[in-house]
């Protein structure tokens, strides 16, 4: 149950007085429906209005607050000319300039003969001091309405900064202080304000330094969010480890048979990773391990050998993929080796239906299937294993903690869980997102891979690129053409892809195929199969080919509006080519006009193919805020953390979380009680439920 002190934090924005319906909807869209969403919407800038010169001293270009007496109004002589108001103090004159202004409104705001405080940017124009559209014009007795330090928030259309500031102020005034959940020593040492004080300091700053990530209030809030996450992860980890005491030790005969059939030797990194996994299987603790390895680094064979070891020990294995295409591909790549070694493999997806499905479920329940490959259909209620011992989850980040728990529920006694991800993540973030897991990295690529020739080309050369593809295709090449992300709307993504498909078809004839996320399974399979077999040579797609798809003959990757993609995603897309023996290329089509950061990011793509390096650079270039296109990748979102600046806090939070779980695993102490508030506040309360369930 959510602690009572948090009720106000979770209260609906609707409960704020003086916010109309339209503004409420805009606030909801921008930040979220609850007060805490508003409070966690932190300012990203600050306008300092404390500079209060006399008119004659006011530096041109500065933001100043002036105390003036209004002298006279000069209404606009024509529609296009501005309305001017003259004002002065004892040192000189200033002209206030308004375009498209309503005369009656201005008369009311600036009555002749009255004193007003005006704040805005000072300009010098033809030897005159002027201010165009002052940000504030208030009477001296309303000085409170003029924020001397004005915070600036990220805004969205239809919402003014003024409304947002007001809503946040009111929200701040109505929420209670919460119990301190951090270790007192840390709070004292770093001079952190309390949680509520920190929020107030950030939203109502008394100095410009609070904008710096190093400010104690900012660090404290980041530490709060990080500790909530790390604590939830530590609880899951503790829970998993406690539950189990099973040793999976095989005699190696299946692994040996598989190795006999492999046409290559494992790389050093593959061997080391496999060794770490086997050690986990053989120990009496539950495995919770993540294998990180770039696209094409050879994770599948490692997974296969790990499953063979588990089958040797007499248990069943599940291999989960995020999509049906990937599940089938896994099945295709492991089946020959698995069957050569005598293991029984089957596929279960959402499309396995009717009699075939019930027969398969019976076989799984009877223990007649050793390896069940599939999508999340595997973790549906009625799938029963005879004895599930090892679950491998490909593209781990797409499966949340919830799914991980559902899977764990399928096992009679705990389960060894192995995640695999090709989404390269900087080391600091690995801790943040997978803090509950041990990590093995495969950085070394299998021998013989050729570098992909990557070019960044402006979109106004699209016709040349298309013509080039036409020539390459006529010479027998196969190409992917990925269409841009449009504001996270699938509908628009689809429209863009269909348009490109039509225009390429016109240019290249019937050898063009289209695949997108809205297609049904069989339809998708047909298109993919045609491309795989070479019946089509250009595959236009939305980002559905993102993960895993393996067509070694494809050597060209075109990505339209590459600047809109996260680097991690570009990297994964590029990984689709360069898999065969022929030389491959990747063309990043960018908008004609792009900013400096976008330019730098695309340059990183051009300069390196090391996914981990790309991830680190992406983090560095983008700094805080959204990481690695979290929205698309399915990684958890962080609102208060600046990952470039708060890296040291991540490790602190992780260590603290592990210590807490060791000392007070049920969060029963006073601090534990406070920590429950933290978990609920940041909605990491799966952990609390888990503690209660067992
Ligand atoms: P990913 O890590 O993206 O899942 P895969 O497991 O699909 O990578 O492997 C990519 C390709 O590399 C496959 O065709 C696989 O057969 C091949 N491969 C894997 N390991 C090696 C190796 N040690 N030497 C040569 N080729 C390998
Ligand atoms: Mg793979």
mmCIF file with all atom_site columns, N, CA and C in Angstrom, residues 68-128:
data_model
loop_
_atom_site.group_PDB
_atom_site.id
_atom_site.type_symbol
_atom_site.label_atom_id
_atom_site.label_alt_id
_atom_site.label_comp_id
_atom_site.label_asym_id
_atom_site.label_entity_id
_atom_site.label_seq_id
_atom_site.pdbx_PDB_ins_code
_atom_site.Cartn_x
_atom_site.Cartn_y
_atom_site.Cartn_z
_atom_site.occupancy
_atom_site.B_iso_or_equiv
_atom_site.pdbx_formal_charge
_atom_site.auth_seq_id
_atom_site.auth_comp_id
_atom_site.auth_asym_id
_atom_site.auth_atom_id
_atom_site.pdbx_PDB_model_num
ATOM 1   N N  . UNK A 1 68  ? 10.442 52.714 -14.053 1.00 0.00 ? 68  UNK A N  1
ATOM 2   C CA . UNK A 1 68  ? 10.250 53.869 -14.932 1.00 0.00 ? 68  UNK A CA 1
ATOM 3   C C  . UNK A 1 68  ? 8.889  54.521 -14.684 1.00 0.00 ? 68  UNK A C  1
ATOM 4   N N  . UNK A 1 69  ? 8.801  55.785 -15.135 1.00 0.00 ? 69  UNK A N  1
ATOM 5   C CA . UNK A 1 69  ? 7.503  56.460 -15.123 1.00 0.00 ? 69  UNK A CA 1
ATOM 6   C C  . UNK A 1 69  ? 7.032  56.581 -16.568 1.00 0.00 ? 69  UNK A C  1
ATOM 7   N N  . UNK A 1 70  ? 5.786  56.159 -16.828 1.00 0.00 ? 70  UNK A N  1
ATOM 8   C CA . UNK A 1 70  ? 5.258  56.205 -18.188 1.00 0.00 ? 70  UNK A CA 1
ATOM 9   C C  . UNK A 1 70  ? 4.973  57.658 -18.547 1.00 0.00 ? 70  UNK A C  1
ATOM 10  N N  . UNK A 1 71  ? 5.491  58.132 -19.682 1.00 0.00 ? 71  UNK A N  1
ATOM 11  C CA . UNK A 1 71  ? 5.241  59.519 -20.063 1.00 0.00 ? 71  UNK A CA 1
ATOM 12  C C  . UNK A 1 71  ? 4.136  59.653 -21.097 1.00 0.00 ? 71  UNK A C  1
ATOM 13  N N  . UNK A 1 72  ? 4.267  58.980 -22.244 1.00 0.00 ? 72  UNK A N  1
ATOM 14  C CA . UNK A 1 72  ? 3.162  59.089 -23.195 1.00 0.00 ? 72  UNK A CA 1
ATOM 15  C C  . UNK A 1 72  ? 3.072  57.903 -24.142 1.00 0.00 ? 72  UNK A C  1
ATOM 16  N N  . UNK A 1 73  ? 1.915  57.709 -24.734 1.00 0.00 ? 73  UNK A N  1
ATOM 17  C CA . UNK A 1 73  ? 1.640  56.623 -25.684 1.00 0.00 ? 73  UNK A CA 1
ATOM 18  C C  . UNK A 1 73  ? 1.658  57.149 -27.099 1.00 0.00 ? 73  UNK A C  1
ATOM 19  N N  . UNK A 1 74  ? 2.258  56.428 -28.003 1.00 0.00 ? 74  UNK A N  1
ATOM 20  C CA . UNK A 1 74  ? 2.232  56.770 -29.433 1.00 0.00 ? 74  UNK A CA 1
ATOM 21  C C  . UNK A 1 74  ? 1.645  55.598 -30.207 1.00 0.00 ? 74  UNK A C  1
ATOM 22  N N  . UNK A 1 75  ? 0.330  55.590 -30.373 1.00 0.00 ? 75  UNK A N  1
ATOM 23  C CA . UNK A 1 75  ? -0.302 54.470 -31.089 1.00 0.00 ? 75  UNK A CA 1
ATOM 24  C C  . UNK A 1 75  ? 0.306  54.278 -32.467 1.00 0.00 ? 75  UNK A C  1
ATOM 25  N N  . UNK A 1 76  ? 0.197  53.069 -32.960 1.00 0.00 ? 76  UNK A N  1
ATOM 26  C CA . UNK A 1 76  ? 0.800  52.733 -34.249 1.00 0.00 ? 76  UNK A CA 1
ATOM 27  C C  . UNK A 1 76  ? 0.171  53.548 -35.356 1.00 0.00 ? 76  UNK A C  1
ATOM 28  N N  . UNK A 1 77  ? 0.988  54.216 -36.167 1.00 0.00 ? 77  UNK A N  1
ATOM 29  C CA . UNK A 1 77  ? 0.453  55.023 -37.265 1.00 0.00 ? 77  UNK A CA 1
ATOM 30  C C  . UNK A 1 77  ? -0.104 54.161 -38.389 1.00 0.00 ? 77  UNK A C  1
ATOM 31  N N  . UNK A 1 78  ? 0.370  52.929 -38.528 1.00 0.00 ? 78  UNK A N  1
ATOM 32  C CA . UNK A 1 78  ? -0.177 52.043 -39.559 1.00 0.00 ? 78  UNK A CA 1
ATOM 33  C C  . UNK A 1 78  ? -0.181 50.628 -39.006 1.00 0.00 ? 78  UNK A C  1
ATOM 34  N N  . UNK A 1 79  ? -0.786 49.707 -39.762 1.00 0.00 ? 79  UNK A N  1
ATOM 35  C CA . UNK A 1 79  ? -0.923 48.346 -39.259 1.00 0.00 ? 79  UNK A CA 1
ATOM 36  C C  . UNK A 1 79  ? 0.422  47.675 -39.029 1.00 0.00 ? 79  UNK A C  1
ATOM 37  N N  . UNK A 1 80  ? 1.382  47.991 -39.890 1.00 0.00 ? 80  UNK A N  1
ATOM 38  C CA . UNK A 1 80  ? 2.669  47.310 -39.778 1.00 0.00 ? 80  UNK A CA 1
ATOM 39  C C  . UNK A 1 80  ? 3.595  47.971 -38.776 1.00 0.00 ? 80  UNK A C  1
ATOM 40  N N  . UNK A 1 81  ? 3.406  49.265 -38.530 1.00 0.00 ? 81  UNK A N  1
ATOM 41  C CA . UNK A 1 81  ? 4.305  49.978 -37.617 1.00 0.00 ? 81  UNK A CA 1
ATOM 42  C C  . UNK A 1 81  ? 3.977  49.608 -36.175 1.00 0.00 ? 81  UNK A C  1
ATOM 43  N N  . UNK A 1 82  ? 4.965  49.696 -35.303 1.00 0.00 ? 82  UNK A N  1
ATOM 44  C CA . UNK A 1 82  ? 4.713  49.330 -33.907 1.00 0.00 ? 82  UNK A CA 1
ATOM 45  C C  . UNK A 1 82  ? 4.029  50.448 -33.120 1.00 0.00 ? 82  UNK A C  1
ATOM 46  N N  . UNK A 1 83  ? 3.445  50.043 -32.031 1.00 0.00 ? 83  UNK A N  1
ATOM 47  C CA . UNK A 1 83  ? 2.892  50.954 -31.029 1.00 0.00 ? 83  UNK A CA 1
ATOM 48  C C  . UNK A 1 83  ? 4.037  51.258 -30.081 1.00 0.00 ? 83  UNK A C  1
ATOM 49  N N  . UNK A 1 84  ? 4.243  52.536 -29.760 1.00 0.00 ? 84  UNK A N  1
ATOM 50  C CA . UNK A 1 84  ? 5.346  52.872 -28.848 1.00 0.00 ? 84  UNK A CA 1
ATOM 51  C C  . UNK A 1 84  ? 4.831  53.535 -27.588 1.00 0.00 ? 84  UNK A C  1
ATOM 52  N N  . UNK A 1 85  ? 5.515  53.223 -26.497 1.00 0.00 ? 85  UNK A N  1
ATOM 53  C CA . UNK A 1 85  ? 5.213  53.898 -25.241 1.00 0.00 ? 85  UNK A CA 1
ATOM 54  C C  . UNK A 1 85  ? 6.516  54.488 -24.723 1.00 0.00 ? 85  UNK A C  1
ATOM 55  N N  . UNK A 1 86  ? 6.484  55.756 -24.378 1.00 0.00 ? 86  UNK A N  1
ATOM 56  C CA . UNK A 1 86  ? 7.693  56.383 -23.839 1.00 0.00 ? 86  UNK A CA 1
ATOM 57  C C  . UNK A 1 86  ? 7.641  56.383 -22.324 1.00 0.00 ? 86  UNK A C  1
ATOM 58  N N  . UNK A 1 87  ? 8.834  56.186 -21.737 1.00 0.00 ? 87  UNK A N  1
ATOM 59  C CA . UNK A 1 87  ? 8.925  56.207 -20.278 1.00 0.00 ? 87  UNK A CA 1
ATOM 60  C C  . UNK A 1 87  ? 10.292 56.753 -19.899 1.00 0.00 ? 87  UNK A C  1
ATOM 61  N N  . UNK A 1 88  ? 10.472 57.136 -18.626 1.00 0.00 ? 88  UNK A N  1
ATOM 62  C CA . UNK A 1 88  ? 11.775 57.691 -18.249 1.00 0.00 ? 88  UNK A CA 1
ATOM 63  C C  . UNK A 1 88  ? 12.052 57.452 -16.770 1.00 0.00 ? 88  UNK A C  1
ATOM 64  N N  . UNK A 1 89  ? 13.307 57.616 -16.420 1.00 0.00 ? 89  UNK A N  1
ATOM 65  C CA . UNK A 1 89  ? 13.655 57.790 -15.007 1.00 0.00 ? 89  UNK A CA 1
ATOM 66  C C  . UNK A 1 89  ? 14.519 59.036 -14.929 1.00 0.00 ? 89  UNK A C  1
ATOM 67  N N  . UNK A 1 90  ? 15.190 59.270 -13.782 1.00 0.00 ? 90  UNK A N  1
ATOM 68  C CA . UNK A 1 90  ? 15.897 60.540 -13.666 1.00 0.00 ? 90  UNK A CA 1
ATOM 69  C C  . UNK A 1 90  ? 17.145 60.619 -14.541 1.00 0.00 ? 90  UNK A C  1
ATOM 70  N N  . UNK A 1 91  ? 17.560 59.454 -15.142 1.00 0.00 ? 91  UNK A N  1
ATOM 71  C CA . UNK A 1 91  ? 18.776 59.494 -15.956 1.00 0.00 ? 91  UNK A CA 1
ATOM 72  C C  . UNK A 1 91  ? 18.501 59.529 -17.443 1.00 0.00 ? 91  UNK A C  1
ATOM 73  N N  . UNK A 1 92  ? 17.293 59.165 -17.875 1.00 0.00 ? 92  UNK A N  1
ATOM 74  C CA . UNK A 1 92  ? 17.076 59.170 -19.319 1.00 0.00 ? 92  UNK A CA 1
ATOM 75  C C  . UNK A 1 92  ? 15.733 58.595 -19.717 1.00 0.00 ? 92  UNK A C  1
ATOM 76  N N  . UNK A 1 93  ? 15.588 58.350 -21.027 1.00 0.00 ? 93  UNK A N  1
ATOM 77  C CA . UNK A 1 93  ? 14.329 57.909 -21.625 1.00 0.00 ? 93  UNK A CA 1
ATOM 78  C C  . UNK A 1 93  ? 14.453 56.508 -22.193 1.00 0.00 ? 93  UNK A C  1
ATOM 79  N N  . UNK A 1 94  ? 13.347 55.798 -22.237 1.00 0.00 ? 94  UNK A N  1
ATOM 80  C CA . UNK A 1 94  ? 13.316 54.500 -22.916 1.00 0.00 ? 94  UNK A CA 1
ATOM 81  C C  . UNK A 1 94  ? 12.029 54.398 -23.720 1.00 0.00 ? 94  UNK A C  1
ATOM 82  N N  . UNK A 1 95  ? 12.125 53.734 -24.878 1.00 0.00 ? 95  UNK A N  1
ATOM 83  C CA . UNK A 1 95  ? 10.938 53.503 -25.695 1.00 0.00 ? 95  UNK A CA 1
ATOM 84  C C  . UNK A 1 95  ? 10.561 52.030 -25.610 1.00 0.00 ? 95  UNK A C  1
ATOM 85  N N  . UNK A 1 96  ? 9.316  51.788 -25.238 1.00 0.00 ? 96  UNK A N  1
ATOM 86  C CA . UNK A 1 96  ? 8.821  50.405 -25.209 1.00 0.00 ? 96  UNK A CA 1
ATOM 87  C C  . UNK A 1 96  ? 8.086  50.154 -26.513 1.00 0.00 ? 96  UNK A C  1
ATOM 88  N N  . UNK A 1 97  ? 8.457  49.062 -27.202 1.00 0.00 ? 97  UNK A N  1
ATOM 89  C CA . UNK A 1 97  ? 7.959  48.832 -28.560 1.00 0.00 ? 97  UNK A CA 1
ATOM 90  C C  . UNK A 1 97  ? 7.060  47.609 -28.606 1.00 0.00 ? 97  UNK A C  1
ATOM 91  N N  . UNK A 1 98  ? 5.883  47.768 -29.210 1.00 0.00 ? 98  UNK A N  1
ATOM 92  C CA . UNK A 1 98  ? 4.930  46.651 -29.290 1.00 0.00 ? 98  UNK A CA 1
ATOM 93  C C  . UNK A 1 98  ? 4.411  46.488 -30.701 1.00 0.00 ? 98  UNK A C  1
ATOM 94  N N  . UNK A 1 99  ? 4.492  45.280 -31.222 1.00 0.00 ? 99  UNK A N  1
ATOM 95  C CA . UNK A 1 99  ? 3.908  44.999 -32.526 1.00 0.00 ? 99  UNK A CA 1
ATOM 96  C C  . UNK A 1 99  ? 2.553  44.333 -32.328 1.00 0.00 ? 99  UNK A C  1
ATOM 97  N N  . UNK A 1 100 ? 1.638  44.631 -33.198 1.00 0.00 ? 100 UNK A N  1
ATOM 98  C CA . UNK A 1 100 ? 0.292  44.036 -33.148 1.00 0.00 ? 100 UNK A CA 1
ATOM 99  C C  . UNK A 1 100 ? -0.305 44.105 -31.751 1.00 0.00 ? 100 UNK A C  1
ATOM 100 N N  . UNK A 1 101 ? -0.126 45.214 -31.074 1.00 0.00 ? 101 UNK A N  1
ATOM 101 C CA . UNK A 1 101 ? -0.634 45.295 -29.705 1.00 0.00 ? 101 UNK A CA 1
ATOM 102 C C  . UNK A 1 101 ? -2.014 45.911 -29.683 1.00 0.00 ? 101 UNK A C  1
ATOM 103 N N  . UNK A 1 102 ? -2.790 45.566 -28.677 1.00 0.00 ? 102 UNK A N  1
ATOM 104 C CA . UNK A 1 102 ? -4.100 46.179 -28.519 1.00 0.00 ? 102 UNK A CA 1
ATOM 105 C C  . UNK A 1 102 ? -3.955 47.428 -27.676 1.00 0.00 ? 102 UNK A C  1
ATOM 106 N N  . UNK A 1 103 ? -4.408 48.562 -28.226 1.00 0.00 ? 103 UNK A N  1
ATOM 107 C CA . UNK A 1 103 ? -4.203 49.850 -27.568 1.00 0.00 ? 103 UNK A CA 1
ATOM 108 C C  . UNK A 1 103 ? -4.834 49.893 -26.176 1.00 0.00 ? 103 UNK A C  1
ATOM 109 N N  . UNK A 1 104 ? -6.073 49.358 -26.073 1.00 0.00 ? 104 UNK A N  1
ATOM 110 C CA . UNK A 1 104 ? -6.751 49.471 -24.773 1.00 0.00 ? 104 UNK A CA 1
ATOM 111 C C  . UNK A 1 104 ? -6.030 48.667 -23.698 1.00 0.00 ? 104 UNK A C  1
ATOM 112 N N  . UNK A 1 105 ? -5.486 47.518 -24.108 1.00 0.00 ? 105 UNK A N  1
ATOM 113 C CA . UNK A 1 105 ? -4.743 46.683 -23.166 1.00 0.00 ? 105 UNK A CA 1
ATOM 114 C C  . UNK A 1 105 ? -3.480 47.435 -22.687 1.00 0.00 ? 105 UNK A C  1
ATOM 115 N N  . UNK A 1 106 ? -2.775 48.041 -23.639 1.00 0.00 ? 106 UNK A N  1
ATOM 116 C CA . UNK A 1 106 ? -1.558 48.767 -23.280 1.00 0.00 ? 106 UNK A CA 1
ATOM 117 C C  . UNK A 1 106 ? -1.858 49.962 -22.374 1.00 0.00 ? 106 UNK A C  1
ATOM 118 N N  . UNK A 1 107 ? -2.968 50.655 -22.661 1.00 0.00 ? 107 UNK A N  1
ATOM 119 C CA . UNK A 1 107 ? -3.358 51.796 -21.812 1.00 0.00 ? 107 UNK A CA 1
ATOM 120 C C  . UNK A 1 107 ? -3.535 51.336 -20.368 1.00 0.00 ? 107 UNK A C  1
ATOM 121 N N  . UNK A 1 108 ? -4.094 50.122 -20.236 1.00 0.00 ? 108 UNK A N  1
ATOM 122 C CA . UNK A 1 108 ? -4.361 49.613 -18.900 1.00 0.00 ? 108 UNK A CA 1
ATOM 123 C C  . UNK A 1 108 ? -3.069 49.162 -18.210 1.00 0.00 ? 108 UNK A C  1
ATOM 124 N N  . UNK A 1 109 ? -2.190 48.542 -18.986 1.00 0.00 ? 109 UNK A N  1
ATOM 125 C CA . UNK A 1 109 ? -0.926 48.057 -18.422 1.00 0.00 ? 109 UNK A CA 1
ATOM 126 C C  . UNK A 1 109 ? 0.002  49.207 -18.047 1.00 0.00 ? 109 UNK A C  1
ATOM 127 N N  . UNK A 1 110 ? 0.005  50.228 -18.882 1.00 0.00 ? 110 UNK A N  1
ATOM 128 C CA . UNK A 1 110 ? 0.986  51.299 -18.721 1.00 0.00 ? 110 UNK A CA 1
ATOM 129 C C  . UNK A 1 110 ? 0.298  52.672 -18.705 1.00 0.00 ? 110 UNK A C  1
ATOM 130 N N  . UNK A 1 111 ? -0.432 52.974 -17.626 1.00 0.00 ? 111 UNK A N  1
ATOM 131 C CA . UNK A 1 111 ? -1.140 54.266 -17.617 1.00 0.00 ? 111 UNK A CA 1
ATOM 132 C C  . UNK A 1 111 ? -0.148 55.426 -17.572 1.00 0.00 ? 111 UNK A C  1
ATOM 133 N N  . UNK A 1 112 ? -0.423 56.468 -18.316 1.00 0.00 ? 112 UNK A N  1
ATOM 134 C CA . UNK A 1 112 ? 0.475  57.627 -18.344 1.00 0.00 ? 112 UNK A CA 1
ATOM 135 C C  . UNK A 1 112 ? 0.602  58.215 -16.951 1.00 0.00 ? 112 UNK A C  1
ATOM 136 N N  . UNK A 1 113 ? 1.827  58.595 -16.592 1.00 0.00 ? 113 UNK A N  1
ATOM 137 C CA . UNK A 1 113 ? 2.073  59.214 -15.300 1.00 0.00 ? 113 UNK A CA 1
ATOM 138 C C  . UNK A 1 113 ? 2.342  58.226 -14.171 1.00 0.00 ? 113 UNK A C  1
ATOM 139 N N  . UNK A 1 114 ? 2.133  56.930 -14.418 1.00 0.00 ? 114 UNK A N  1
ATOM 140 C CA . UNK A 1 114 ? 2.325  55.944 -13.347 1.00 0.00 ? 114 UNK A CA 1
ATOM 141 C C  . UNK A 1 114 ? 3.725  55.323 -13.385 1.00 0.00 ? 114 UNK A C  1
ATOM 142 N N  . UNK A 1 115 ? 4.152  54.817 -12.220 1.00 0.00 ? 115 UNK A N  1
ATOM 143 C CA . UNK A 1 115 ? 5.433  54.114 -12.130 1.00 0.00 ? 115 UNK A CA 1
ATOM 144 C C  . UNK A 1 115 ? 5.209  52.627 -12.416 1.00 0.00 ? 115 UNK A C  1
ATOM 145 N N  . UNK A 1 116 ? 6.107  52.042 -13.222 1.00 0.00 ? 116 UNK A N  1
ATOM 146 C CA . UNK A 1 116 ? 6.026  50.601 -13.515 1.00 0.00 ? 116 UNK A CA 1
ATOM 147 C C  . UNK A 1 116 ? 7.416  49.972 -13.464 1.00 0.00 ? 116 UNK A C  1
ATOM 148 N N  . UNK A 1 117 ? 7.437  48.702 -13.017 1.00 0.00 ? 117 UNK A N  1
ATOM 149 C CA . UNK A 1 117 ? 8.669  47.922 -13.151 1.00 0.00 ? 117 UNK A CA 1
ATOM 150 C C  . UNK A 1 117 ? 8.562  47.162 -14.463 1.00 0.00 ? 117 UNK A C  1
ATOM 151 N N  . UNK A 1 118 ? 9.563  47.350 -15.313 1.00 0.00 ? 118 UNK A N  1
ATOM 152 C CA . UNK A 1 118 ? 9.534  46.591 -16.563 1.00 0.00 ? 118 UNK A CA 1
ATOM 153 C C  . UNK A 1 118 ? 10.808 45.765 -16.646 1.00 0.00 ? 118 UNK A C  1
ATOM 154 N N  . UNK A 1 119 ? 10.669 44.568 -17.223 1.00 0.00 ? 119 UNK A N  1
ATOM 155 C CA . UNK A 1 119 ? 11.825 43.683 -17.292 1.00 0.00 ? 119 UNK A CA 1
ATOM 156 C C  . UNK A 1 119 ? 11.880 43.053 -18.670 1.00 0.00 ? 119 UNK A C  1
ATOM 157 N N  . UNK A 1 120 ? 13.059 43.043 -19.241 1.00 0.00 ? 120 UNK A N  1
ATOM 158 C CA . UNK A 1 120 ? 13.224 42.476 -20.572 1.00 0.00 ? 120 UNK A CA 1
ATOM 159 C C  . UNK A 1 120 ? 14.607 42.814 -21.098 1.00 0.00 ? 120 UNK A C  1
ATOM 160 N N  . UNK A 1 121 ? 14.761 42.635 -22.415 1.00 0.00 ? 121 UNK A N  1
ATOM 161 C CA . UNK A 1 121 ? 16.072 42.836 -23.006 1.00 0.00 ? 121 UNK A CA 1
ATOM 162 C C  . UNK A 1 121 ? 16.240 44.290 -23.450 1.00 0.00 ? 121 UNK A C  1
ATOM 163 N N  . UNK A 1 122 ? 17.333 44.897 -23.001 1.00 0.00 ? 122 UNK A N  1
ATOM 164 C CA . UNK A 1 122 ? 17.625 46.287 -23.334 1.00 0.00 ? 122 UNK A CA 1
ATOM 165 C C  . UNK A 1 122 ? 18.303 46.356 -24.707 1.00 0.00 ? 122 UNK A C  1
ATOM 166 N N  . UNK A 1 123 ? 17.781 47.245 -25.575 1.00 0.00 ? 123 UNK A N  1
ATOM 167 C CA . UNK A 1 123 ? 18.398 47.408 -26.896 1.00 0.00 ? 123 UNK A CA 1
ATOM 168 C C  . UNK A 1 123 ? 18.720 48.878 -27.113 1.00 0.00 ? 123 UNK A C  1
ATOM 169 N N  . UNK A 1 124 ? 19.768 49.103 -27.899 1.00 0.00 ? 124 UNK A N  1
ATOM 170 C CA . UNK A 1 124 ? 20.045 50.469 -28.339 1.00 0.00 ? 124 UNK A CA 1
ATOM 171 C C  . UNK A 1 124 ? 19.748 50.530 -29.817 1.00 0.00 ? 124 UNK A C  1
ATOM 172 N N  . UNK A 1 125 ? 18.916 51.484 -30.204 1.00 0.00 ? 125 UNK A N  1
ATOM 173 C CA . UNK A 1 125 ? 18.518 51.565 -31.604 1.00 0.00 ? 125 UNK A CA 1
ATOM 174 C C  . UNK A 1 125 ? 18.529 53.028 -31.998 1.00 0.00 ? 125 UNK A C  1
ATOM 175 N N  . UNK A 1 126 ? 19.347 53.352 -32.979 1.00 0.00 ? 126 UNK A N  1
ATOM 176 C CA . UNK A 1 126 ? 19.491 54.744 -33.424 1.00 0.00 ? 126 UNK A CA 1
ATOM 177 C C  . UNK A 1 126 ? 19.626 55.705 -32.240 1.00 0.00 ? 126 UNK A C  1
ATOM 178 N N  . UNK A 1 127 ? 20.608 55.391 -31.382 1.00 0.00 ? 127 UNK A N  1
ATOM 179 C CA . UNK A 1 127 ? 20.911 56.245 -30.236 1.00 0.00 ? 127 UNK A CA 1
ATOM 180 C C  . UNK A 1 127 ? 19.816 56.351 -29.197 1.00 0.00 ? 127 UNK A C  1
ATOM 181 N N  . UNK A 1 128 ? 18.845 55.462 -29.313 1.00 0.00 ? 128 UNK A N  1
ATOM 182 C CA . UNK A 1 128 ? 17.792 55.479 -28.303 1.00 0.00 ? 128 UNK A CA 1
ATOM 183 C C  . UNK A 1 128 ? 17.806 54.162 -27.540 1.00 0.00 ? 128 UNK A C  1
#
